[in-house]
Amino acid sequence: MIRFFEDFSLKNYNTFGIDAKARFFFEFTELDDLTEFLQQNTSWREEQFLLLGGGSNLLLVHDFDGLVIHPNVPGVQVVRETRNQVWLEVGAGEDWDRFVDYCVKSEFYGLENLSLIPGTVGAAPVQNIGAYGVEVKDYIDTVNGFDLETMTSYSIPAEECRFAYRNSIFKNELKNRFIVTSVVFRLEKFPEFKLDYGSLKAEVEKRGELNPLHVREAVVAIRQSKLPDPMELGNAGSFFKNPVVDAQLAEKLKADYPEMPAYPAEDGKVKLAAGWLIEQCGWKGFREGDAGVHEHQALVLVNYGSATGEELFQLAERIKSSVADRFGVELEPEANIL
Ligand code: EPU
């Protein structure tokens, strides 16, 4: 099935709820429909493309004068199985959290800590979604999709996806070029628990027996207590990445602010908590018009109703410069800004 529109409002296609327009909008459920569309409309190849999944990591600052492609491929299928593991091919259009729920109920384990993350399955590898000590890269086997430049479809094994903290080949070399149509996950039939992050263990223990369903419930409870539901309050999750800084700067800051959260990162560097830095600068709970900073998590920017993309962008810029002035740390957006 395909759907095609001109001058199409993206309000329902981004979790900030920004009312920006796309010049053209194309949605497909089967790869053949996409290739047929692109073959018949060759002019698109020179046009600007925007690949849009669930729009849960996107700030639309302006209307988009090009073609938005929205892959809505459905389906979950077991493609291989051993005694300990199972491989599932999942359509890019499937809702992420519905898929996690299905896995836990089917006794396919690994993704429980990633419960309740907004967005689609197709977007998960793009920014290598992560939460509570787990990154999706550890459970991805291959990413399947269509390359707009070569006009061919192919599979990319996880080892070649250049997965890193909230990053991958799909945000870099293959940005707006490779359309993810499905993802193959490799999950465990026997649970392995990762409970070291923050209060997760305590939250699971409250529920009694240690099992993946209780891990899922605990993650959902923690997220609901801190993170706004995009259906109720427009937001795109963490707006900035947690910054990774040199040990020298981290030590200097630690001397001035001993209570500052800091975690060891690669190459002797140190990862800081952007939410903490932003809160220290006084932004938590800030609101101007309908653009604001969430009252329970300073890393989350929110749209209280009719904030424009420009207003949210300006707010993000002000936050960024105040953190740079006070701490000498450059924040980098996690969300895609268009
Ligand atoms: N903190 C504050 N004030 C705040 C927010 C956080 O002091 O307003 C402190 C907390 O007390 C804690 C530390 O900062 O000591 C870390 O906070 P938290 O556990 O809430 O996690 P985060 O680093 O702010 C990251 C991810 C989230 C993910 C959580 C849990 C990034 C950019 N964000 O947030 O991911 O859910 O860890 O694993 O890495 C997302 O990517 O959209 C997202 C929500």
mmCIF file of C-alpha atoms and ligand atoms in Angstrom, residues 56-57 113 117-118 127-134 165-166 197-199 222-223 226-227 235-243 259-263 271-280 284 293-300 332 334, ligand 1:
data_model
loop_
_atom_site.group_PDB
_atom_site.id
_atom_site.type_symbol
_atom_site.label_atom_id
_atom_site.label_comp_id
_atom_site.label_asym_id
_atom_site.label_seq_id
_atom_site.Cartn_x
_atom_site.Cartn_y
_atom_site.Cartn_z
ATOM 1 C CA SER A 56 10.523 10.714 17.932
ATOM 2 C CA ASN A 57 14.006 12.134 17.574
ATOM 3 C CA ASN A 113 15.739 -2.602 29.294
ATOM 4 C CA ILE A 117 11.305 4.030 24.024
ATOM 5 C CA PRO A 118 9.135 5.930 21.530
ATOM 6 C CA GLN A 127 20.609 6.241 16.491
ATOM 7 C CA ASN A 128 21.468 2.954 18.239
ATOM 8 C CA ILE A 129 18.818 3.505 20.897
ATOM 9 C CA GLY A 130 19.949 2.823 24.425
ATOM 10 C CA ALA A 131 18.724 2.916 27.995
ATOM 11 C CA TYR A 132 19.475 1.414 31.422
ATOM 12 C CA GLY A 133 22.808 -0.091 30.435
ATOM 13 C CA VAL A 134 21.715 -1.690 27.130
ATOM 14 C CA TYR A 165 26.804 5.881 21.474
ATOM 15 C CA ARG A 166 23.621 7.212 19.796
ATOM 16 C CA TYR A 197 22.032 1.202 36.011
ATOM 17 C CA GLY A 198 20.803 3.626 38.710
ATOM 18 C CA SER A 199 17.784 2.417 40.653
ATOM 19 C CA ILE A 222 11.176 4.519 35.987
ATOM 20 C CA ARG A 223 10.638 6.065 32.563
ATOM 21 C CA LYS A 226 10.903 10.899 34.755
ATOM 22 C CA LEU A 227 10.063 11.165 31.088
ATOM 23 C CA ASN A 235 8.994 15.960 23.325
ATOM 24 C CA ALA A 236 11.787 14.037 21.615
ATOM 25 C CA GLY A 237 13.348 12.265 24.602
ATOM 26 C CA SER A 238 16.847 13.439 25.482
ATOM 27 C CA PHE A 239 17.463 16.501 23.362
ATOM 28 C CA PHE A 240 21.248 16.468 23.873
ATOM 29 C CA LYS A 241 23.774 13.636 24.089
ATOM 30 C CA ASN A 242 25.646 13.104 27.320
ATOM 31 C CA PRO A 243 28.976 14.842 26.584
ATOM 32 C CA GLU A 259 28.586 15.760 43.509
ATOM 33 C CA MET A 260 28.692 15.926 39.682
ATOM 34 C CA PRO A 261 27.770 12.559 38.036
ATOM 35 C CA ALA A 262 30.644 11.236 35.861
ATOM 36 C CA TYR A 263 31.171 7.828 34.238
ATOM 37 C CA LYS A 271 31.036 10.911 30.191
ATOM 38 C CA LEU A 272 29.092 13.613 32.029
ATOM 39 C CA ALA A 273 25.331 13.846 32.595
ATOM 40 C CA ALA A 274 23.947 16.577 30.346
ATOM 41 C CA GLY A 275 20.763 16.647 32.453
ATOM 42 C CA TRP A 276 22.776 17.517 35.545
ATOM 43 C CA LEU A 277 24.765 20.267 33.770
ATOM 44 C CA ILE A 278 21.550 21.794 32.406
ATOM 45 C CA GLU A 279 19.806 21.615 35.776
ATOM 46 C CA GLN A 280 22.778 23.372 37.447
ATOM 47 C CA LYS A 284 14.881 22.557 34.854
ATOM 48 C CA VAL A 293 12.420 22.163 29.832
ATOM 49 C CA HIS A 294 10.797 19.181 31.540
ATOM 50 C CA GLU A 295 10.314 19.539 35.294
ATOM 51 C CA HIS A 296 11.660 16.041 36.121
ATOM 52 C CA GLN A 297 14.403 15.645 33.485
ATOM 53 C CA ALA A 298 16.345 18.692 32.333
ATOM 54 C CA LEU A 299 17.608 16.837 29.249
ATOM 55 C CA VAL A 300 14.130 16.772 27.760
ATOM 56 C CA GLU A 332 25.690 18.264 21.049
ATOM 57 C CA GLU A 334 20.922 14.014 20.074
HETATM 58 N N1 EPU B 1 20.302 14.349 36.308
HETATM 59 C C1 EPU B 1 20.131 15.545 37.006
HETATM 60 N N2 EPU B 1 19.142 16.380 36.601
HETATM 61 C C2 EPU B 1 18.323 16.106 35.565
HETATM 62 C C3 EPU B 1 18.494 14.905 34.854
HETATM 63 C C4 EPU B 1 19.502 14.037 35.252
HETATM 64 O O1 EPU B 1 20.850 15.816 37.957
HETATM 65 O O2 EPU B 1 17.449 16.929 35.286
HETATM 66 C C5 EPU B 1 21.329 13.397 36.764
HETATM 67 C C6 EPU B 1 20.681 12.191 37.425
HETATM 68 O O3 EPU B 1 20.435 12.387 38.769
HETATM 69 C C7 EPU B 1 21.709 11.107 37.188
HETATM 70 C C8 EPU B 1 22.321 11.482 35.854
HETATM 71 O O4 EPU B 1 22.021 12.873 35.660
HETATM 72 O O5 EPU B 1 22.717 11.162 38.154
HETATM 73 C C9 EPU B 1 21.800 10.651 34.704
HETATM 74 O O6 EPU B 1 20.378 10.813 34.607
HETATM 75 P P1 EPU B 1 19.393 9.683 34.022
HETATM 76 O O7 EPU B 1 19.636 8.372 34.670
HETATM 77 O O8 EPU B 1 18.009 10.235 34.061
HETATM 78 O O9 EPU B 1 19.856 9.467 32.529
HETATM 79 P P2 EPU B 1 20.381 10.482 31.399
HETATM 80 O O10 EPU B 1 21.859 10.338 31.298
HETATM 81 O O11 EPU B 1 19.846 11.850 31.653
HETATM 82 C C10 EPU B 1 20.279 8.704 29.523
HETATM 83 C C11 EPU B 1 19.749 8.591 28.129
HETATM 84 C C12 EPU B 1 18.259 8.312 28.131
HETATM 85 C C13 EPU B 1 18.024 7.015 28.891
HETATM 86 C C14 EPU B 1 18.586 7.145 30.303
HETATM 87 C C15 EPU B 1 18.515 5.839 31.068
HETATM 88 C C16 EPU B 1 21.169 9.992 26.739
HETATM 89 C C17 EPU B 1 21.301 11.269 25.996
HETATM 90 N N3 EPU B 1 20.031 9.817 27.405
HETATM 91 O O12 EPU B 1 19.688 9.837 30.121
HETATM 92 O O13 EPU B 1 17.835 8.135 26.809
HETATM 93 O O14 EPU B 1 16.647 6.703 28.958
HETATM 94 O O15 EPU B 1 19.986 7.504 30.230
HETATM 95 O O16 EPU B 1 19.428 4.941 30.513
HETATM 96 O O17 EPU B 1 22.085 9.162 26.697
HETATM 97 C C18 EPU B 1 17.012 9.290 24.893
HETATM 98 O O18 EPU B 1 18.046 8.986 24.327
HETATM 99 O O19 EPU B 1 16.114 9.966 24.319
HETATM 100 C C19 EPU B 1 16.806 8.897 26.281
HETATM 101 C C20 EPU B 1 15.722 9.265 26.977
#
